[in-house]
Short mmCIF file of C-alpha atoms in Angstrom, two decimals:
data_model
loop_
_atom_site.label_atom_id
_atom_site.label_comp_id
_atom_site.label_asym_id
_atom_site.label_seq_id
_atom_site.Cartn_x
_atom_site.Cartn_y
_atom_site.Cartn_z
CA UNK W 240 -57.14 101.99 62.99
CA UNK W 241 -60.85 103.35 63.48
CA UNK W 242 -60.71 102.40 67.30
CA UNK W 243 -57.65 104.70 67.40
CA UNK W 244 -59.57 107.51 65.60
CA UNK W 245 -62.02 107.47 67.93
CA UNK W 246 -59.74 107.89 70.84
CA UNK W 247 -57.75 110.59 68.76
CA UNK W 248 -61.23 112.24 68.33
CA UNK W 249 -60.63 112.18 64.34
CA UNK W 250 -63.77 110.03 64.07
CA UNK W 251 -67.26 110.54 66.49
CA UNK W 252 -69.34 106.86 65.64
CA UNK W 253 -68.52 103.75 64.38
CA UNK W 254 -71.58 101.89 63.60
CA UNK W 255 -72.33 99.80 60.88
CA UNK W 256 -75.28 99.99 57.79
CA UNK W 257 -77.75 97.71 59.15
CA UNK W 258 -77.29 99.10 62.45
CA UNK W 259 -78.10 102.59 61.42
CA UNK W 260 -80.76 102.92 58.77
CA UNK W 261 -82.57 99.18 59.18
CA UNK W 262 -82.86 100.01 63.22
CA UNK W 263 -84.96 102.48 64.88
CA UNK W 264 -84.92 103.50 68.41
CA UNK W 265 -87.76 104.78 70.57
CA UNK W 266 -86.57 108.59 69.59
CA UNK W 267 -85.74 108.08 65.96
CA UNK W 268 -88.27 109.90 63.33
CA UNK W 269 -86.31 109.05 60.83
CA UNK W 270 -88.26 106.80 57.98
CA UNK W 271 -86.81 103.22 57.55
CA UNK W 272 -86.93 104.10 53.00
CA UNK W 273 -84.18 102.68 50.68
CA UNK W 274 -84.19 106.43 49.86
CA UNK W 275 -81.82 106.85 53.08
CA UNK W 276 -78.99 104.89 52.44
CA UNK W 277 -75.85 106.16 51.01
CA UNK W 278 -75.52 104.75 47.66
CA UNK W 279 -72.14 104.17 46.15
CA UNK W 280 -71.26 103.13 42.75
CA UNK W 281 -70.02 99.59 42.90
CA UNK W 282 -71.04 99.29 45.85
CA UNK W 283 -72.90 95.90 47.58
CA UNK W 284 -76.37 96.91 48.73
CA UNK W 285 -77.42 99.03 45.44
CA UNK W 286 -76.90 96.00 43.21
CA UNK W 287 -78.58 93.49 45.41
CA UNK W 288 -80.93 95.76 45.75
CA UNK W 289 -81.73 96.02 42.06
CA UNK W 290 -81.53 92.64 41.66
CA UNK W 291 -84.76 92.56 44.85
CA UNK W 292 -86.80 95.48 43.05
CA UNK W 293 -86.64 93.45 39.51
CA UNK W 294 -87.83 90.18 41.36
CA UNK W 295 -90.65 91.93 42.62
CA UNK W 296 -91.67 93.67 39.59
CA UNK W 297 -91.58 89.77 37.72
CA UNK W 298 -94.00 88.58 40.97
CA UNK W 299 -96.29 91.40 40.44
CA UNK W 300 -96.34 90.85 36.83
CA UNK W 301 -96.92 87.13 37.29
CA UNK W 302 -99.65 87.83 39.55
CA UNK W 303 -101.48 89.39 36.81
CA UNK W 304 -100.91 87.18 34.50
CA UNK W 305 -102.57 84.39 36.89
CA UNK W 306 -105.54 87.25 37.30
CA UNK W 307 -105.23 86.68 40.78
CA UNK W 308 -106.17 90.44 41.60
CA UNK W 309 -103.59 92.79 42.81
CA UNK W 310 -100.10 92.59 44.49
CA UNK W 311 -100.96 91.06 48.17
CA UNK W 312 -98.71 93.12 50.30
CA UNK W 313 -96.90 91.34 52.64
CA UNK W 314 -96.29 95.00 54.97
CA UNK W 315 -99.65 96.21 57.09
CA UNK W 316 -100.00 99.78 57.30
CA UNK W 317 -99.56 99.50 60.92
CA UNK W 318 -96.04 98.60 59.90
CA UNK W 319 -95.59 101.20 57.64
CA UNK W 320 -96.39 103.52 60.40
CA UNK W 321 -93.79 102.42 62.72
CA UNK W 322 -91.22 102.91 60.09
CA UNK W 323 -92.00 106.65 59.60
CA UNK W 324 -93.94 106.07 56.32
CA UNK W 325 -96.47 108.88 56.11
CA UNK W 326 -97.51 107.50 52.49
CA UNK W 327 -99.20 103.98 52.54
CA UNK W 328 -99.69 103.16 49.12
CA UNK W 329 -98.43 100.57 47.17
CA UNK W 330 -95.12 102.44 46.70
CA UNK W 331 -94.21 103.03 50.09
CA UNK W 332 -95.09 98.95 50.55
CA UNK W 333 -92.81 97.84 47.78
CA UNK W 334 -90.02 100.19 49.51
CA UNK W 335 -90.90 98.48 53.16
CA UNK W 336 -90.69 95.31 51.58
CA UNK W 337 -87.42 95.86 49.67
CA UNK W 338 -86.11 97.24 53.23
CA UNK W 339 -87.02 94.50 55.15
CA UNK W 340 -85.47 91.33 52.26
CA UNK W 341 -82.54 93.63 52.30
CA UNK W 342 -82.29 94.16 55.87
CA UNK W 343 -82.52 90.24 55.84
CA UNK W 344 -79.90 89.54 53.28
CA UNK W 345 -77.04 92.32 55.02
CA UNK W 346 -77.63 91.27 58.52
CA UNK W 347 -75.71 88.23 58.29
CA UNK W 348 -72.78 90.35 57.62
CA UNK W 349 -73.75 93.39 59.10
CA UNK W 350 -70.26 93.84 60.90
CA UNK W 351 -68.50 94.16 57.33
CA UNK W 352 -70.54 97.21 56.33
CA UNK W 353 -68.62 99.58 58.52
CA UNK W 354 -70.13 103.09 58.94
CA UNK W 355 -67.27 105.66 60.01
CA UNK W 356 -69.02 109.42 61.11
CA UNK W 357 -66.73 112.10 60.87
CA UNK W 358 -69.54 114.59 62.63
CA UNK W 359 -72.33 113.08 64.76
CA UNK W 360 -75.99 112.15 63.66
CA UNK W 361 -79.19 114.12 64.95
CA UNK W 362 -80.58 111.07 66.92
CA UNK W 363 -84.01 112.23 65.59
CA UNK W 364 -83.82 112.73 61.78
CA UNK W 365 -80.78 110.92 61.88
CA UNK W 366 -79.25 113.97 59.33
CA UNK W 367 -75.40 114.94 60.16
CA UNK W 368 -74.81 118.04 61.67
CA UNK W 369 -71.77 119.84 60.14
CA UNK W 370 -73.16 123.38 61.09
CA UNK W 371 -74.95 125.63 63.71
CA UNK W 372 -75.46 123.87 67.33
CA UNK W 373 -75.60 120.52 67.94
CA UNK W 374 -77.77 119.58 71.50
CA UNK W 375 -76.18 116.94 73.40
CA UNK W 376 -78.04 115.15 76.83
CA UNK W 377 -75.32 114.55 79.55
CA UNK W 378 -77.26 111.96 80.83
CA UNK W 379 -78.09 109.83 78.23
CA UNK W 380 -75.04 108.11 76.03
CA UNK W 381 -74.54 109.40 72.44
CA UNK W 382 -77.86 111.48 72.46
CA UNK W 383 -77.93 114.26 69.88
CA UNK W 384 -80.28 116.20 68.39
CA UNK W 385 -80.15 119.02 66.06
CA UNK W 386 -81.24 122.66 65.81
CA UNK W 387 -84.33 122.23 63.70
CA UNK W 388 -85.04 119.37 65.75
CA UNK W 389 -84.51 121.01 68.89
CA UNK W 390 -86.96 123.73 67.92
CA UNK W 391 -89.47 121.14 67.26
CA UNK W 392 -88.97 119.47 70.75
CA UNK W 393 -89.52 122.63 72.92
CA UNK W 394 -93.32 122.97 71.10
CA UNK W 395 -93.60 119.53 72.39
CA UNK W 396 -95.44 119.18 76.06
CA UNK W 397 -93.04 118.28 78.85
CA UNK W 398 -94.28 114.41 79.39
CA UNK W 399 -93.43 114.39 75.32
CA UNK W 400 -89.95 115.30 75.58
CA UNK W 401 -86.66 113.50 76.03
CA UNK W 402 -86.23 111.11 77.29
CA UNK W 403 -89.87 109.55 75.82
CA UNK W 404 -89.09 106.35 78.16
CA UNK W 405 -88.68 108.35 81.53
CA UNK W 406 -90.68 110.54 83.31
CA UNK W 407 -87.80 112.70 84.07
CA UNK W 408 -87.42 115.96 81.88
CA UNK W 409 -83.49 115.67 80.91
CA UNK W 410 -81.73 119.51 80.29
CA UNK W 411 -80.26 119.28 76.27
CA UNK W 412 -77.12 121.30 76.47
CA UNK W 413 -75.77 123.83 73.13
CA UNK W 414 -72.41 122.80 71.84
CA UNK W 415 -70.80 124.47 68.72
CA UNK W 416 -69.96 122.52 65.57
CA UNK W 417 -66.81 122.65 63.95
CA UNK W 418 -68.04 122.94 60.70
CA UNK W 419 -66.61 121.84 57.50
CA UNK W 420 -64.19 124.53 56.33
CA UNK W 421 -65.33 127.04 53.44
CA UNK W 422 -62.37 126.32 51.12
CA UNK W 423 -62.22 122.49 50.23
CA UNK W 424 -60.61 122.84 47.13
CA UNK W 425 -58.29 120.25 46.44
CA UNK W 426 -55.29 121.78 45.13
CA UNK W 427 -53.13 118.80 44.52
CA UNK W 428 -52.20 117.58 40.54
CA UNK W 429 -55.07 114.73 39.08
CA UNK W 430 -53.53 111.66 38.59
CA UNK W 431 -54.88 109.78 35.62
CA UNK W 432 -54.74 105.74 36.23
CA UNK W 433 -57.42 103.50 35.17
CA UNK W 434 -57.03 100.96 38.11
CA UNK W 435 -58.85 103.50 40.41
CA UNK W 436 -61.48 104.17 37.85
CA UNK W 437 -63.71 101.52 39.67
CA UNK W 438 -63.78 99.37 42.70
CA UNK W 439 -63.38 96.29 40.49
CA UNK W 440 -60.41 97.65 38.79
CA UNK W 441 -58.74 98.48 41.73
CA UNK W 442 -59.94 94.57 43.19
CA UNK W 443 -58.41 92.93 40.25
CA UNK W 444 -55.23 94.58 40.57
CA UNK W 445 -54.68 93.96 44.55
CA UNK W 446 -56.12 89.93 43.37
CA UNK W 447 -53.51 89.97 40.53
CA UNK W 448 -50.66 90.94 42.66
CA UNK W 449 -51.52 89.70 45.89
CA UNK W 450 -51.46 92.94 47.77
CA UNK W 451 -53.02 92.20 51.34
CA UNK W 452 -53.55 94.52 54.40
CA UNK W 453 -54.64 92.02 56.44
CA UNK W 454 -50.62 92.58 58.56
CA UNK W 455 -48.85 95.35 59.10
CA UNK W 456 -45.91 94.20 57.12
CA UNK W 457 -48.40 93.50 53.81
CA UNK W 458 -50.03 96.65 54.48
CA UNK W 459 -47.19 98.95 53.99
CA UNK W 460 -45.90 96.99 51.10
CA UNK W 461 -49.57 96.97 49.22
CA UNK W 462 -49.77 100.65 49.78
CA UNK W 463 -46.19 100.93 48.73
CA UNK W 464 -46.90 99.08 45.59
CA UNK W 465 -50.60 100.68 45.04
CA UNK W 466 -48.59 104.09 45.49
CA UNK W 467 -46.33 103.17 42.63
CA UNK W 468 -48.75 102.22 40.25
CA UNK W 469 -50.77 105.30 40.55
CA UNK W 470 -47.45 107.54 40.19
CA UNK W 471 -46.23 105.41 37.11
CA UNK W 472 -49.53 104.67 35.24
CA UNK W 473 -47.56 102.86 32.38
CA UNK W 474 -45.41 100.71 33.87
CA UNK W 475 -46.36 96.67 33.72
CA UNK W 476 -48.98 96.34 36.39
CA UNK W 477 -48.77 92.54 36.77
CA UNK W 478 -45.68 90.36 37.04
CA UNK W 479 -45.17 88.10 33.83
CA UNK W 480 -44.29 84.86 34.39
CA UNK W 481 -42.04 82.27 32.26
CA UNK W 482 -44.26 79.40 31.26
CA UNK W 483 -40.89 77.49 30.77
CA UNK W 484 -38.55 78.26 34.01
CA UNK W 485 -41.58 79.81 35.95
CA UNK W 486 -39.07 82.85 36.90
CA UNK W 487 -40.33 86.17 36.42
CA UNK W 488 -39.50 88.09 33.46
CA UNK W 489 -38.38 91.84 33.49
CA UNK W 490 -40.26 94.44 31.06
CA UNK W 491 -38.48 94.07 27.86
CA UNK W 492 -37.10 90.76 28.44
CA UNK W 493 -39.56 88.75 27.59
CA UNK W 494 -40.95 86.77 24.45
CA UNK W 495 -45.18 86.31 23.74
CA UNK W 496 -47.49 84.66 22.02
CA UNK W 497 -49.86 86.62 19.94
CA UNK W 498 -52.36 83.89 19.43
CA UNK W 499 -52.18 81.84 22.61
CA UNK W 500 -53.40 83.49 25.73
CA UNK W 501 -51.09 84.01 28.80
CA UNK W 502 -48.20 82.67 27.29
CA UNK W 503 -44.60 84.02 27.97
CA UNK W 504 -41.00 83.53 27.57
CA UNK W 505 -38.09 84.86 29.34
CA UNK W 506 -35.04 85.38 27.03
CA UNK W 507 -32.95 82.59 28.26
CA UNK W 508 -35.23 80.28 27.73
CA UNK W 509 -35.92 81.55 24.51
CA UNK W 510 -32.11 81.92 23.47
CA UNK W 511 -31.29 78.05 24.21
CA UNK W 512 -34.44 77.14 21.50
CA UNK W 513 -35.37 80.37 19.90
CA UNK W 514 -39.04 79.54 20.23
CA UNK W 515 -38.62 76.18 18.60
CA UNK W 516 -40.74 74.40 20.73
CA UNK W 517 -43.76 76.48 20.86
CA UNK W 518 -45.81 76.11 17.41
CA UNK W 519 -46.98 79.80 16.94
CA UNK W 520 -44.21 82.63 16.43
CA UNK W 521 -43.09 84.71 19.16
CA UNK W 522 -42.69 88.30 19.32
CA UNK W 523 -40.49 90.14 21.70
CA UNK W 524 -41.78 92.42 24.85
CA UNK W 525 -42.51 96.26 24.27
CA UNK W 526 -39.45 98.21 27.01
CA UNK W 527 -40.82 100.24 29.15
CA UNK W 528 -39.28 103.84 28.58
CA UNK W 529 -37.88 104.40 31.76
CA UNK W 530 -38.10 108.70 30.52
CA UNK W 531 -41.37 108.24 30.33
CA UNK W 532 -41.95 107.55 34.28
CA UNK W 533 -40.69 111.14 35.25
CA UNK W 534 -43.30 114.09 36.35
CA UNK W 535 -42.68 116.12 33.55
CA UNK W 536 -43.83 113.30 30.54
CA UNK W 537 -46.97 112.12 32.82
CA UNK W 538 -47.59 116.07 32.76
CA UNK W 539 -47.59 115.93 29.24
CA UNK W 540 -48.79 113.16 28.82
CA UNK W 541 -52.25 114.27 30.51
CA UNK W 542 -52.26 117.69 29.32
CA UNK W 543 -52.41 116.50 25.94
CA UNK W 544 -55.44 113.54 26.53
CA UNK W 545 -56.89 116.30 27.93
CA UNK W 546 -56.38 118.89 24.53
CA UNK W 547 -57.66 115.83 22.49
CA UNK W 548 -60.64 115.18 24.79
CA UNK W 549 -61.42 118.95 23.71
CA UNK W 550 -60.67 118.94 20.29
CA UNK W 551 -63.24 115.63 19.75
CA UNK W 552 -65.84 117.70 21.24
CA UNK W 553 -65.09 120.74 19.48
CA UNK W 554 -64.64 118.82 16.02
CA UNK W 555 -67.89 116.97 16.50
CA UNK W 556 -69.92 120.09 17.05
CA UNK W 557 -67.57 122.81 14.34
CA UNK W 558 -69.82 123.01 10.93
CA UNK W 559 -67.06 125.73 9.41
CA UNK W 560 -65.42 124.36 6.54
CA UNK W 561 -62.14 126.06 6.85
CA UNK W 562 -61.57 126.30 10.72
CA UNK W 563 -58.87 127.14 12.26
CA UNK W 564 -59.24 125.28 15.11
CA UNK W 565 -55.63 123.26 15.88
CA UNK W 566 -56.39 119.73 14.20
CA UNK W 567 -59.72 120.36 13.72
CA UNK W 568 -59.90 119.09 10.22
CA UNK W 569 -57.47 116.12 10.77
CA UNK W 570 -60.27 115.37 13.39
CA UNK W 571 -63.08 115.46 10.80
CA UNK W 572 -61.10 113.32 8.35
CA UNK W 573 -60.61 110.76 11.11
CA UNK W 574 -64.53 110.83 11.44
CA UNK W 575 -65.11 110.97 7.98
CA UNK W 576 -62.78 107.72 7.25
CA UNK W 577 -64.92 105.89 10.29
CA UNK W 578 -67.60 106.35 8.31
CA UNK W 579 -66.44 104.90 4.93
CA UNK W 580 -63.91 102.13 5.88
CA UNK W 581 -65.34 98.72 5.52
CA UNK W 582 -61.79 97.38 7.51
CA UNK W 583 -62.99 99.18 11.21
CA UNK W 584 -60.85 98.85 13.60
CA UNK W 585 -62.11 94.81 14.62
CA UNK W 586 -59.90 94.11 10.94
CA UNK W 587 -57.18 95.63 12.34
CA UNK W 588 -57.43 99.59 10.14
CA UNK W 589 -55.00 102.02 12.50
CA UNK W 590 -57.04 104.94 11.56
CA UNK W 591 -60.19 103.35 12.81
CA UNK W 592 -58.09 102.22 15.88
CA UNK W 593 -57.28 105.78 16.59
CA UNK W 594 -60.84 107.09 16.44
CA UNK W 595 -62.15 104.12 18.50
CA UNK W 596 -59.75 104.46 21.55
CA UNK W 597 -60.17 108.45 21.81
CA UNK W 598 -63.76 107.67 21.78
CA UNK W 599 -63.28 105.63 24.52
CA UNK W 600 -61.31 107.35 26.40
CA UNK W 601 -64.23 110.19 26.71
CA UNK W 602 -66.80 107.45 27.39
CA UNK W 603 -64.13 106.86 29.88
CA UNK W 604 -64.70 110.38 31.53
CA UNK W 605 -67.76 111.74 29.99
CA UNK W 606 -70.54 112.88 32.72
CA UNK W 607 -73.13 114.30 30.10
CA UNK W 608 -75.93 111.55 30.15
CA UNK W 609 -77.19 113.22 26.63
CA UNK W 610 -73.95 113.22 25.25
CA UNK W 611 -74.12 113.58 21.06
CA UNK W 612 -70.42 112.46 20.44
CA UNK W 613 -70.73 109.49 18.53
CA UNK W 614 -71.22 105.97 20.54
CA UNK W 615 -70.80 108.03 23.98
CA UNK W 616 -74.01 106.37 24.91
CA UNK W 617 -73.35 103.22 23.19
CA UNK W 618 -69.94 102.82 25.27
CA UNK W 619 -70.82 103.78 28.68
CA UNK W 620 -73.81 101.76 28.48
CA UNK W 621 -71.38 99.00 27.51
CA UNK W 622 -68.80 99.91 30.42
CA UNK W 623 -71.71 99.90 33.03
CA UNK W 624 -72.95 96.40 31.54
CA UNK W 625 -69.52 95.10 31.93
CA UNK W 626 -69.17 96.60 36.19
CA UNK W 627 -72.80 94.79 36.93
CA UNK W 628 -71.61 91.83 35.78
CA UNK W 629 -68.36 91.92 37.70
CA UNK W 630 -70.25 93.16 40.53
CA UNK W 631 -73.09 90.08 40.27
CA UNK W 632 -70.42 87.75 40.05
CA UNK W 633 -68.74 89.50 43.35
CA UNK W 634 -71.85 89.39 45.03
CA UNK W 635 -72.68 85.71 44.30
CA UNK W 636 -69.42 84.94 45.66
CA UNK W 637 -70.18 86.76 48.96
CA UNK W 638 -73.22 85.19 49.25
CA UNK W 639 -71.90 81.78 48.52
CA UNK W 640 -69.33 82.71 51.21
CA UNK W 641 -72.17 83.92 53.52
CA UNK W 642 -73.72 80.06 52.91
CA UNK W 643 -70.75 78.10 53.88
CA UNK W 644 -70.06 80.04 57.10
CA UNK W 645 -73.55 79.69 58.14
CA UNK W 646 -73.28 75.88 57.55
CA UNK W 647 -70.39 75.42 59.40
CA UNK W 648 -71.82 77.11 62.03
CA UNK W 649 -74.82 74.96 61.91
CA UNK W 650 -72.81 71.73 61.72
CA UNK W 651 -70.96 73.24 64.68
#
């Protein structure tokens, strides 16, 4: 699909992350920092890269504990030269070291970090140019520079100039950029689902399902099927299965077990025993409203998180006794009870219930990192805690998978 966008001129470079920011050519002035790379939440690098900077801080602090003097660096400042470090202290050295073990660990699978460009890279500062000029060489392959680079090369002496290999003076040539349009407003409805919340969400539900893209055939049914759960937010996400007939049991069908995990009953199955050989009671599967899948009710639905998301913050900050505010004081009594039950929510209080989950669900979305609604902090500290392990456990598994190719390529 990428090789076709390059050919369709959708897409300028293909490259990869190793290839790009770990690498410098004879004409890059770009510095070789962690600071460079594009960092992603949930993404592979940043973690393993967290993971690198605490093991260093644990050497250094062992080091002093040993009184063995300070931190031996392991990077020269001739090397922190040649990576475009202009500051050699002991910062820039920690940042050359965490560069080079993390060069070391992505290289094996540099070819899965895939780097798509939609506008080419000054080959100098390495920046993207998405405005002005850009100054291509017709002579040399994919060598661009930019204007404020440009302008720094023609103060250069001649024998300085590009190419820096050749004696020959090449003639940089002005072409326009298309640059990115003024209005990029995104005009289209926001759809509210929480299995695109995070990468690991989204993971667990193609792992749960088995959606693939790895044929053409699984492709369009996974995006088919990824499609449908975005557009219908409520409906079951994973297919329950009977632990009795193994067949798989429609929404509303079905019989459960509320103490025993993962275990379900289709109704014939149930019907010929009526549970009778299963030693907890079984309760019957929620239906699906079908109503509820149309435009209109997810409409509603969202508009009115969205008036309780602002009535929480409203009601947490309102000191007037007698306001006016739609549900305000409902609100406050819903706070107020929080504060006085001794059931909470864990015992099972619906009240309590109610107050935890819209609490939650502006956790969920809240981007305020000095947020006063109550447990805000509390519960996206607990929802980040919960993606790093996730994402640990995804990354062990890579790099397990990492170990056993490189052994088999070893053996063969």
């Amino acid at each position: 699909m990428l090789r076709k966008a390059v050919k369709e001129r959708i897409v300028v470079e293909l490259t990869n992350l190793y290839d790009h920011f770990f690498i410098t050519t004879k004409e890059c002035k770009a510095k070789v920092t962690a600071a460079r790379l594009p960092y992603f939440d949930g993404d592979y690098w940043p973690g393993a890269a967290e993971d690198m900077i605490n093991q260093l801080f644990l050497e250094e602090d062992d080091r002093k504990l040993q009184k063995k003097g300070k931190l031996k660096k392991t990077i020269t400042k001739r090397a922190l030269r040649a990576a475009g470090q202009t500051d050699l202290s002991g910062n820039a050295s920690k940042d050359a070291i965490l560069m080079q073990k993390l060069g070391e660990t992505i290289y094996p699978m540099k070819e899965d970090f895939i780097m798509v460009h939609l506008q080419h890279s000054c080959s100098h500062c390495s920046t993207l140019m998405v405005a002005g000029k850009r100054w291509v060489c017709h002579q040399c392959k994919s060598f661009y520079i930019c204007d404020s680079c440009y302008d720094s090369e023609q103060r250069l002496e001649a024998k300085e100039r590009h190419p820096s290999n050749s004696r020959d003076l090449h003639v940089l040539h002005p072409v326009d950029i298309v640059g990115v349009p003024e209005d990029t407003k995104d005009r289209d409805d926001v759809l509210e689902c929480e299995f695109f919340d995070t990468r690991q969400a989204f993971l667990s539900l193609c792992q749960g399902n088995h959606y693939q893209y790895d044929t053409l055939r699984r492709a369009k049914h996974s995006s088919m099927m990824v499609l449908y759960h975005l557009h219908n937010p409520t409906a079951p996400a994973f297919v329950t299965t009977c632990n009795i007939c193994n067949n798989d049991i429609e929404a509303g069908q079905g019989w459960r077990c509320e103490e025993c995990p993962d275990f379900d009953v289709c109704a014939g199955c149930y019907n010929k025993d009526g549970g009778a050989n299963h030693r907890h009671k079984l309760t019957n599967h929620p239906c699906v409203d079908r109503n509820a899948q149309n435009k209109e009710a997810r409409q509603m639905r969202i508009q009115q998180a969205r008036r309780m998301l602002d009535l929480l913050v409203h009601a947490h900050k309102c000191r007037t006794a007698g306001c006016q505010y739609p549900d305000c004081r409902r609100l406050k009594g819903l706070f107020g009870h929080a504060t006085r039950c001794q059931k909470r929510a864990a015992g099972g209080c619906s009240l309590c219930q109610r107050t935890w989950s819209l609490l939650q669900l502006h956790a969920r979305t809240c981007k305020e990192s000095k947020c006063t609604i109550p447990r805000c902090r509390d519960l996206k500290a607990h929802l980040r805690w919960t993606q790093q392990q996730s994402e640990s456990r995804r990354r062990a598994a890579v790099n397990e998978m990492m170990r056993q190719r490189a052994a088999e390529v070893a053996r063969s």
